[in-house]
Amino acid sequence: MVSSPHEAMHRIFQEYPDLFSRLSEVLGVEFAPPTSVTILPTDVTETRPLERRLDTLLRLETEGDEPLLLAVEAQGKKDPAKPASWAYYASYLLTKYQLQPMLLIVCQDHATAEWAAREVRFGPRQWPLLTLRPLVAGPHNMPVITDPAEVRKDLAVATLSTITHGKSPDIGAILKAMTTVLQDTPDSVKNPVIEFISQGLGKLPAAALWRKLVAVDLSFYKSPLFEEVRDEAQAKGRAKGLAEGRAQDILFILERRGLDIPDGARERIAACDDLDVLRQWLDRSLTASSTDAVFVDE
């Protein structure tokens, strides 16, 4: 199943098609800025029994050079079968479009990024037939951007850098720099950035911090993420109110039935926020011979 970080690491190139030329400078390889970009179909299937799909495929037109095919693949872990698939993609694209292909791998994990960057040779050792050498962007070579001024220089690169450094110990400062810049950024630019970072962080611990920063620093922001944060807060508030009400009902029933309620039991009931547990206790409070019997199965 495709994860949200996987989607964010390649879909950002569809949102910012000229990102590659700026990213290539960061990675130490110079590609001319495109004069036009075409998003191409990602299906690279030749025969029905085996379906193959790239993550993102772009045709980049540049001044002075022939068009370039850029295949972007998000890679979450080491996979011994991937290099062969990447080599297939490259040869297929060259055959189909008669244009030189370029492969960019985007990773969030140091070990995976270093593995993906290895040069892989295919063929007998005496005479390797093909050599695969993808360009890789990951936490091993993407800049850690914690200065808002640096974020402003290239917001798209900063966004991709943030996603690749989702597991970094500096992620708090990275995210804070992003929200600082986004506070005075037009909605048309800001909204995709917020969503890409949210998607890119997936289930990482940093995702919760990002949601809080968006809610606090960008409280005026209206988006699916903002609405989700707001709805979650409201749901938590409702759940807390229900739990408090149910705890009061349990204590009321026990008191009306004349049962002794030790301080420890009273505190335990009042502190519980699990609605299912409180429902069980409420049911037992109607017939229990003592307060301790309310907790009999626990």
mmCIF file of N, CA and C in Angstrom, residues 25-136:
data_model
loop_
_atom_site.group_PDB
_atom_site.id
_atom_site.type_symbol
_atom_site.label_atom_id
_atom_site.label_comp_id
_atom_site.label_asym_id
_atom_site.label_seq_id
_atom_site.Cartn_x
_atom_site.Cartn_y
_atom_site.Cartn_z
ATOM 1 N N GLU A 25 21.172 21.675 -8.331
ATOM 2 C CA GLU A 25 22.267 22.515 -7.832
ATOM 3 C C GLU A 25 22.635 22.120 -6.406
ATOM 4 N N VAL A 26 21.614 21.858 -5.591
ATOM 5 C CA VAL A 26 21.847 21.431 -4.206
ATOM 6 C C VAL A 26 22.618 20.121 -4.186
ATOM 7 N N LEU A 27 22.301 19.239 -5.133
ATOM 8 C CA LEU A 27 22.925 17.916 -5.168
ATOM 9 C C LEU A 27 24.251 17.901 -5.908
ATOM 10 N N GLY A 28 24.660 19.064 -6.419
ATOM 11 C CA GLY A 28 25.969 19.178 -7.047
ATOM 12 C C GLY A 28 26.034 18.788 -8.502
ATOM 13 N N VAL A 29 24.867 18.706 -9.164
ATOM 14 C CA VAL A 29 24.822 18.393 -10.595
ATOM 15 C C VAL A 29 23.961 19.460 -11.256
ATOM 16 N N GLU A 30 24.468 20.093 -12.289
ATOM 17 C CA GLU A 30 23.749 21.220 -12.876
ATOM 18 C C GLU A 30 22.915 20.797 -14.080
ATOM 19 N N PHE A 31 21.594 21.057 -13.990
ATOM 20 C CA PHE A 31 20.683 20.890 -15.112
ATOM 21 C C PHE A 31 20.035 22.244 -15.372
ATOM 22 N N ALA A 32 19.939 22.617 -16.629
ATOM 23 C CA ALA A 32 19.391 23.926 -16.983
ATOM 24 C C ALA A 32 17.926 24.025 -16.571
ATOM 25 N N PRO A 33 17.482 25.224 -16.168
ATOM 26 C CA PRO A 33 16.064 25.419 -15.822
ATOM 27 C C PRO A 33 15.181 25.111 -17.024
ATOM 28 N N PRO A 34 14.060 24.433 -16.820
ATOM 29 C CA PRO A 34 13.191 24.101 -17.956
ATOM 30 C C PRO A 34 12.435 25.327 -18.456
ATOM 31 N N THR A 35 12.223 25.375 -19.755
ATOM 32 C CA THR A 35 11.398 26.432 -20.339
ATOM 33 C C THR A 35 9.934 26.003 -20.386
ATOM 34 N N SER A 36 9.695 24.688 -20.366
ATOM 35 C CA SER A 36 8.340 24.157 -20.272
ATOM 36 C C SER A 36 8.416 22.742 -19.713
ATOM 37 N N VAL A 37 7.316 22.310 -19.094
ATOM 38 C CA VAL A 37 7.275 20.991 -18.462
ATOM 39 C C VAL A 37 5.966 20.308 -18.837
ATOM 40 N N THR A 38 6.050 19.028 -19.154
ATOM 41 C CA THR A 38 4.862 18.230 -19.443
ATOM 42 C C THR A 38 4.838 17.031 -18.504
ATOM 43 N N ILE A 39 3.722 16.846 -17.816
ATOM 44 C CA ILE A 39 3.555 15.664 -16.965
ATOM 45 C C ILE A 39 3.084 14.522 -17.848
ATOM 46 N N LEU A 40 3.853 13.446 -17.888
ATOM 47 C CA LEU A 40 3.574 12.319 -18.772
ATOM 48 C C LEU A 40 2.922 11.160 -18.015
ATOM 49 N N PRO A 41 2.259 10.253 -18.736
ATOM 50 C CA PRO A 41 1.697 9.052 -18.092
ATOM 51 C C PRO A 41 2.790 8.243 -17.422
ATOM 52 N N THR A 42 2.465 7.660 -16.294
ATOM 53 C CA THR A 42 3.472 6.912 -15.530
ATOM 54 C C THR A 42 3.448 5.416 -15.820
ATOM 55 N N ASP A 43 2.561 4.976 -16.672
ATOM 56 C CA ASP A 43 2.455 3.561 -17.004
ATOM 57 C C ASP A 43 3.603 3.164 -17.939
ATOM 58 N N VAL A 44 4.428 2.221 -17.493
ATOM 59 C CA VAL A 44 5.517 1.731 -18.340
ATOM 60 C C VAL A 44 5.363 0.216 -18.553
ATOM 61 N N THR A 45 4.102 -0.207 -18.689
ATOM 62 C CA THR A 45 3.810 -1.621 -18.903
ATOM 63 C C THR A 45 3.970 -1.980 -20.373
ATOM 64 N N GLU A 46 4.618 -3.099 -20.621
ATOM 65 C CA GLU A 46 4.770 -3.578 -21.993
ATOM 66 C C GLU A 46 3.862 -4.760 -22.266
ATOM 67 N N THR A 47 3.708 -5.616 -21.283
ATOM 68 C CA THR A 47 2.856 -6.785 -21.446
ATOM 69 C C THR A 47 1.887 -6.866 -20.295
ATOM 70 N N ARG A 48 0.727 -7.420 -20.517
ATOM 71 C CA ARG A 48 -0.314 -7.471 -19.507
ATOM 72 C C ARG A 48 0.052 -8.246 -18.240
ATOM 73 N N PRO A 49 0.792 -9.361 -18.346
ATOM 74 C CA PRO A 49 1.061 -10.126 -17.120
ATOM 75 C C PRO A 49 1.834 -9.350 -16.057
ATOM 76 N N LEU A 50 2.618 -8.337 -16.437
ATOM 77 C CA LEU A 50 3.430 -7.609 -15.461
ATOM 78 C C LEU A 50 3.205 -6.113 -15.634
ATOM 79 N N GLU A 51 2.543 -5.514 -14.668
ATOM 80 C CA GLU A 51 2.256 -4.085 -14.748
ATOM 81 C C GLU A 51 3.338 -3.307 -14.000
ATOM 82 N N ARG A 52 3.852 -2.259 -14.613
ATOM 83 C CA ARG A 52 4.883 -1.437 -14.003
ATOM 84 C C ARG A 52 4.463 0.027 -14.088
ATOM 85 N N ARG A 53 4.670 0.746 -12.999
ATOM 86 C CA ARG A 53 4.332 2.163 -12.994
ATOM 87 C C ARG A 53 5.406 2.965 -12.255
ATOM 88 N N LEU A 54 5.778 4.066 -12.856
ATOM 89 C CA LEU A 54 6.649 5.031 -12.190
ATOM 90 C C LEU A 54 5.824 5.843 -11.201
ATOM 91 N N ASP A 55 6.506 6.543 -10.308
ATOM 92 C CA ASP A 55 5.788 7.435 -9.398
ATOM 93 C C ASP A 55 5.417 8.736 -10.116
ATOM 94 N N THR A 56 6.407 9.426 -10.663
ATOM 95 C CA THR A 56 6.167 10.667 -11.417
ATOM 96 C C THR A 56 7.089 10.700 -12.618
ATOM 97 N N LEU A 57 6.564 11.143 -13.755
ATOM 98 C CA LEU A 57 7.365 11.251 -14.975
ATOM 99 C C LEU A 57 7.106 12.611 -15.607
ATOM 100 N N LEU A 58 8.192 13.374 -15.829
ATOM 101 C CA LEU A 58 8.092 14.709 -16.400
ATOM 102 C C LEU A 58 8.971 14.825 -17.639
ATOM 103 N N ARG A 59 8.500 15.577 -18.605
ATOM 104 C CA ARG A 59 9.321 15.938 -19.762
ATOM 105 C C ARG A 59 9.734 17.391 -19.574
ATOM 106 N N LEU A 60 11.026 17.637 -19.465
ATOM 107 C CA LEU A 60 11.545 18.973 -19.207
ATOM 108 C C LEU A 60 12.178 19.534 -20.481
ATOM 109 N N GLU A 61 11.643 20.642 -20.946
ATOM 110 C CA GLU A 61 12.219 21.330 -22.099
ATOM 111 C C GLU A 61 13.191 22.392 -21.585
ATOM 112 N N THR A 62 14.366 22.464 -22.175
ATOM 113 C CA THR A 62 15.358 23.448 -21.744
ATOM 114 C C THR A 62 15.932 24.172 -22.951
ATOM 115 N N GLU A 63 16.537 25.311 -22.710
ATOM 116 C CA GLU A 63 17.178 26.072 -23.785
ATOM 117 C C GLU A 63 18.569 25.506 -24.051
ATOM 118 N N GLY A 64 18.834 25.205 -25.300
ATOM 119 C CA GLY A 64 20.176 24.771 -25.666
ATOM 120 C C GLY A 64 20.406 23.288 -25.577
ATOM 121 N N ASP A 65 19.618 22.551 -24.776
ATOM 122 C CA ASP A 65 19.778 21.103 -24.654
ATOM 123 C C ASP A 65 18.523 20.411 -25.168
ATOM 124 N N GLU A 66 18.675 19.119 -25.495
ATOM 125 C CA GLU A 66 17.499 18.359 -25.903
ATOM 126 C C GLU A 66 16.599 18.119 -24.694
ATOM 127 N N PRO A 67 15.307 17.868 -24.916
ATOM 128 C CA PRO A 67 14.398 17.617 -23.795
ATOM 129 C C PRO A 67 14.899 16.469 -22.925
ATOM 130 N N LEU A 68 14.537 16.529 -21.659
ATOM 131 C CA LEU A 68 14.982 15.531 -20.686
ATOM 132 C C LEU A 68 13.757 14.857 -20.089
ATOM 133 N N LEU A 69 13.800 13.541 -19.945
ATOM 134 C CA LEU A 69 12.752 12.809 -19.248
ATOM 135 C C LEU A 69 13.196 12.597 -17.805
ATOM 136 N N LEU A 70 12.422 13.116 -16.866
ATOM 137 C CA LEU A 70 12.752 12.960 -15.447
ATOM 138 C C LEU A 70 11.772 12.007 -14.784
ATOM 139 N N ALA A 71 12.287 10.858 -14.353
ATOM 140 C CA ALA A 71 11.490 9.899 -13.591
ATOM 141 C C ALA A 71 11.821 10.085 -12.112
ATOM 142 N N VAL A 72 10.803 10.336 -11.296
ATOM 143 C CA VAL A 72 10.992 10.542 -9.854
ATOM 144 C C VAL A 72 10.386 9.359 -9.117
ATOM 145 N N GLU A 73 11.199 8.715 -8.284
ATOM 146 C CA GLU A 73 10.755 7.571 -7.501
ATOM 147 C C GLU A 73 10.967 7.852 -6.017
ATOM 148 N N ALA A 74 9.932 7.649 -5.214
ATOM 149 C CA ALA A 74 10.059 7.746 -3.760
ATOM 150 C C ALA A 74 10.375 6.358 -3.221
ATOM 151 N N GLN A 75 11.402 6.267 -2.388
ATOM 152 C CA GLN A 75 11.830 4.961 -1.885
ATOM 153 C C GLN A 75 11.869 4.983 -0.363
ATOM 154 N N GLY A 76 11.062 4.140 0.265
ATOM 155 C CA GLY A 76 10.965 4.140 1.722
ATOM 156 C C GLY A 76 11.892 3.168 2.420
ATOM 157 N N LYS A 77 12.380 2.163 1.701
ATOM 158 C CA LYS A 77 13.266 1.169 2.324
ATOM 159 C C LYS A 77 14.094 0.494 1.250
ATOM 160 N N LYS A 78 15.120 -0.227 1.679
ATOM 161 C CA LYS A 78 15.949 -0.970 0.737
ATOM 162 C C LYS A 78 15.130 -2.086 0.099
ATOM 163 N N ASP A 79 15.288 -2.251 -1.186
ATOM 164 C CA ASP A 79 14.570 -3.293 -1.916
ATOM 165 C C ASP A 79 15.495 -3.831 -2.998
ATOM 166 N N PRO A 80 16.043 -5.032 -2.826
ATOM 167 C CA PRO A 80 17.009 -5.576 -3.792
ATOM 168 C C PRO A 80 16.468 -5.654 -5.212
ATOM 169 N N ALA A 81 15.147 -5.700 -5.369
ATOM 170 C CA ALA A 81 14.573 -5.822 -6.709
ATOM 171 C C ALA A 81 14.476 -4.479 -7.423
ATOM 172 N N LYS A 82 14.607 -3.384 -6.703
ATOM 173 C CA LYS A 82 14.380 -2.068 -7.294
ATOM 174 C C LYS A 82 15.394 -1.673 -8.379
ATOM 175 N N PRO A 83 16.694 -1.880 -8.179
ATOM 176 C CA PRO A 83 17.639 -1.459 -9.223
ATOM 177 C C PRO A 83 17.310 -2.032 -10.597
ATOM 178 N N ALA A 84 16.881 -3.284 -10.647
ATOM 179 C CA ALA A 84 16.516 -3.880 -11.934
ATOM 180 C C ALA A 84 15.296 -3.172 -12.518
ATOM 181 N N SER A 85 14.323 -2.834 -11.647
ATOM 182 C CA SER A 85 13.141 -2.107 -12.119
ATOM 183 C C SER A 85 13.533 -0.733 -12.629
ATOM 184 N N TRP A 86 14.440 -0.063 -11.920
ATOM 185 C CA TRP A 86 14.873 1.269 -12.352
ATOM 186 C C TRP A 86 15.596 1.200 -13.697
ATOM 187 N N ALA A 87 16.404 0.185 -13.863
ATOM 188 C CA ALA A 87 17.097 0.026 -15.145
ATOM 189 C C ALA A 87 16.088 -0.217 -16.266
ATOM 190 N N TYR A 88 15.063 -0.993 -15.964
ATOM 191 C CA TYR A 88 13.998 -1.236 -16.944
ATOM 192 C C TYR A 88 13.305 0.072 -17.309
ATOM 193 N N TYR A 89 12.967 0.882 -16.291
ATOM 194 C CA TYR A 89 12.298 2.154 -16.562
ATOM 195 C C TYR A 89 13.138 3.010 -17.519
ATOM 196 N N ALA A 90 14.429 3.090 -17.227
ATOM 197 C CA ALA A 90 15.315 3.943 -18.031
ATOM 198 C C ALA A 90 15.359 3.484 -19.480
ATOM 199 N N SER A 91 15.548 2.178 -19.689
ATOM 200 C CA SER A 91 15.634 1.676 -21.062
ATOM 201 C C SER A 91 14.286 1.773 -21.771
ATOM 202 N N TYR A 92 13.206 1.547 -21.043
ATOM 203 C CA TYR A 92 11.871 1.646 -21.643
ATOM 204 C C TYR A 92 11.583 3.078 -22.083
ATOM 205 N N LEU A 93 11.880 4.043 -21.206
ATOM 206 C CA LEU A 93 11.617 5.441 -21.537
ATOM 207 C C LEU A 93 12.452 5.898 -22.724
ATOM 208 N N LEU A 94 13.704 5.459 -22.765
ATOM 209 C CA LEU A 94 14.565 5.812 -23.894
ATOM 210 C C LEU A 94 13.999 5.245 -25.194
ATOM 211 N N THR A 95 13.514 4.004 -25.123
ATOM 212 C CA THR A 95 12.956 3.359 -26.313
ATOM 213 C C THR A 95 11.650 4.021 -26.745
ATOM 214 N N LYS A 96 10.787 4.322 -25.787
ATOM 215 C CA LYS A 96 9.461 4.852 -26.111
ATOM 216 C C LYS A 96 9.513 6.298 -26.595
ATOM 217 N N TYR A 97 10.279 7.130 -25.885
ATOM 218 C CA TYR A 97 10.258 8.568 -26.175
ATOM 219 C C TYR A 97 11.456 9.039 -27.000
ATOM 220 N N GLN A 98 12.454 8.176 -27.137
ATOM 221 C CA GLN A 98 13.673 8.552 -27.864
ATOM 222 C C GLN A 98 14.303 9.817 -27.267
ATOM 223 N N LEU A 99 14.239 9.913 -25.940
ATOM 224 C CA LEU A 99 14.832 11.023 -25.190
ATOM 225 C C LEU A 99 15.652 10.448 -24.048
ATOM 226 N N GLN A 100 16.692 11.192 -23.630
ATOM 227 C CA GLN A 100 17.538 10.707 -22.554
ATOM 228 C C GLN A 100 16.778 10.755 -21.217
ATOM 229 N N PRO A 101 16.748 9.641 -20.483
ATOM 230 C CA PRO A 101 16.053 9.609 -19.197
ATOM 231 C C PRO A 101 16.981 9.955 -18.032
ATOM 232 N N MET A 102 16.404 10.519 -16.995
ATOM 233 C CA MET A 102 17.116 10.794 -15.753
ATOM 234 C C MET A 102 16.268 10.245 -14.618
ATOM 235 N N LEU A 103 16.897 9.578 -13.665
ATOM 236 C CA LEU A 103 16.176 8.975 -12.546
ATOM 237 C C LEU A 103 16.567 9.661 -11.250
ATOM 238 N N LEU A 104 15.571 10.208 -10.537
ATOM 239 C CA LEU A 104 15.784 10.832 -9.232
ATOM 240 C C LEU A 104 15.072 10.013 -8.170
ATOM 241 N N ILE A 105 15.812 9.568 -7.159
ATOM 242 C CA ILE A 105 15.246 8.817 -6.045
ATOM 243 C C ILE A 105 15.181 9.735 -4.826
ATOM 244 N N VAL A 106 14.027 9.806 -4.176
ATOM 245 C CA VAL A 106 13.855 10.648 -2.988
ATOM 246 C C VAL A 106 13.593 9.746 -1.786
ATOM 247 N N CYS A 107 14.348 9.953 -0.699
ATOM 248 C CA CYS A 107 14.267 9.099 0.490
ATOM 249 C C CYS A 107 14.175 9.938 1.766
ATOM 250 N N GLN A 108 13.629 9.335 2.815
ATOM 251 C CA GLN A 108 13.586 9.966 4.138
ATOM 252 C C GLN A 108 14.569 9.322 5.104
ATOM 253 N N ASP A 109 15.193 8.260 4.701
ATOM 254 C CA ASP A 109 16.035 7.456 5.588
ATOM 255 C C ASP A 109 17.476 7.448 5.077
ATOM 256 N N HIS A 110 18.423 7.705 5.983
ATOM 257 C CA HIS A 110 19.838 7.765 5.602
ATOM 258 C C HIS A 110 20.310 6.484 4.925
ATOM 259 N N ALA A 111 20.037 5.354 5.558
ATOM 260 C CA ALA A 111 20.531 4.082 5.037
ATOM 261 C C ALA A 111 19.935 3.788 3.662
ATOM 262 N N THR A 112 18.648 4.075 3.500
ATOM 263 C CA THR A 112 17.996 3.824 2.214
ATOM 264 C C THR A 112 18.571 4.732 1.136
ATOM 265 N N ALA A 113 18.795 6.000 1.476
ATOM 266 C CA ALA A 113 19.331 6.953 0.501
ATOM 267 C C ALA A 113 20.733 6.536 0.050
ATOM 268 N N GLU A 114 21.582 6.137 0.982
ATOM 269 C CA GLU A 114 22.941 5.727 0.620
ATOM 270 C C GLU A 114 22.924 4.448 -0.210
ATOM 271 N N TRP A 115 21.985 3.553 0.115
ATOM 272 C CA TRP A 115 21.844 2.323 -0.672
ATOM 273 C C TRP A 115 21.387 2.658 -2.098
ATOM 274 N N ALA A 116 20.408 3.541 -2.225
ATOM 275 C CA ALA A 116 19.867 3.892 -3.547
ATOM 276 C C ALA A 116 20.906 4.596 -4.411
ATOM 277 N N ALA A 117 21.850 5.301 -3.778
ATOM 278 C CA ALA A 117 22.849 6.073 -4.530
ATOM 279 C C ALA A 117 23.995 5.215 -5.052
ATOM 280 N N ARG A 118 24.035 3.949 -4.682
ATOM 281 C CA ARG A 118 25.132 3.094 -5.152
ATOM 282 C C ARG A 118 25.066 2.899 -6.668
ATOM 283 N N GLU A 119 26.214 2.798 -7.269
ATOM 284 C CA GLU A 119 26.281 2.460 -8.685
ATOM 285 C C GLU A 119 26.079 0.957 -8.821
ATOM 286 N N VAL A 120 25.111 0.574 -9.649
ATOM 287 C CA VAL A 120 24.800 -0.851 -9.825
ATOM 288 C C VAL A 120 25.111 -1.252 -11.262
ATOM 289 N N ARG A 121 25.845 -2.325 -11.422
ATOM 290 C CA ARG A 121 26.207 -2.806 -12.752
ATOM 291 C C ARG A 121 25.467 -4.109 -13.049
ATOM 292 N N PHE A 122 25.003 -4.228 -14.279
ATOM 293 C CA PHE A 122 24.287 -5.417 -14.713
ATOM 294 C C PHE A 122 25.094 -6.109 -15.810
ATOM 295 N N GLY A 123 25.132 -7.424 -15.742
ATOM 296 C CA GLY A 123 25.886 -8.202 -16.717
ATOM 297 C C GLY A 123 26.983 -8.997 -16.027
ATOM 298 N N PRO A 124 27.699 -9.817 -16.746
ATOM 299 C CA PRO A 124 28.785 -10.597 -16.135
ATOM 300 C C PRO A 124 29.898 -9.684 -15.632
ATOM 301 N N ARG A 125 30.578 -10.116 -14.589
ATOM 302 C CA ARG A 125 31.604 -9.270 -13.980
ATOM 303 C C ARG A 125 32.735 -8.974 -14.959
ATOM 304 N N GLN A 126 32.951 -9.915 -15.925
ATOM 305 C CA GLN A 126 34.032 -9.701 -16.890
ATOM 306 C C GLN A 126 33.732 -8.523 -17.824
ATOM 307 N N TRP A 127 32.410 -8.256 -18.034
ATOM 308 C CA TRP A 127 32.040 -7.188 -18.970
ATOM 309 C C TRP A 127 30.640 -6.682 -18.611
ATOM 310 N N PRO A 128 30.545 -5.781 -17.646
ATOM 311 C CA PRO A 128 29.233 -5.248 -17.271
ATOM 312 C C PRO A 128 28.550 -4.603 -18.477
ATOM 313 N N LEU A 129 27.296 -4.961 -18.668
ATOM 314 C CA LEU A 129 26.558 -4.481 -19.830
ATOM 315 C C LEU A 129 25.920 -3.116 -19.590
ATOM 316 N N LEU A 130 25.355 -2.937 -18.410
ATOM 317 C CA LEU A 130 24.667 -1.691 -18.079
ATOM 318 C C LEU A 130 25.134 -1.188 -16.724
ATOM 319 N N THR A 131 25.152 0.112 -16.550
ATOM 320 C CA THR A 131 25.476 0.707 -15.261
ATOM 321 C C THR A 131 24.355 1.664 -14.874
ATOM 322 N N LEU A 132 23.792 1.466 -13.684
ATOM 323 C CA LEU A 132 22.715 2.317 -13.175
ATOM 324 C C LEU A 132 23.294 3.265 -12.129
ATOM 325 N N ARG A 133 23.069 4.556 -12.328
ATOM 326 C CA ARG A 133 23.612 5.551 -11.415
ATOM 327 C C ARG A 133 22.573 6.657 -11.197
ATOM 328 N N PRO A 134 21.569 6.401 -10.358
ATOM 329 C CA PRO A 134 20.521 7.400 -10.149
ATOM 330 C C PRO A 134 21.020 8.571 -9.300
ATOM 331 N N LEU A 135 20.341 9.689 -9.430
ATOM 332 C CA LEU A 135 20.582 10.841 -8.558
ATOM 333 C C LEU A 135 19.657 10.677 -7.364
ATOM 334 N N VAL A 136 20.177 10.864 -6.162
ATOM 335 C CA VAL A 136 19.393 10.604 -4.949
ATOM 336 C C VAL A 136 19.334 11.858 -4.077
#
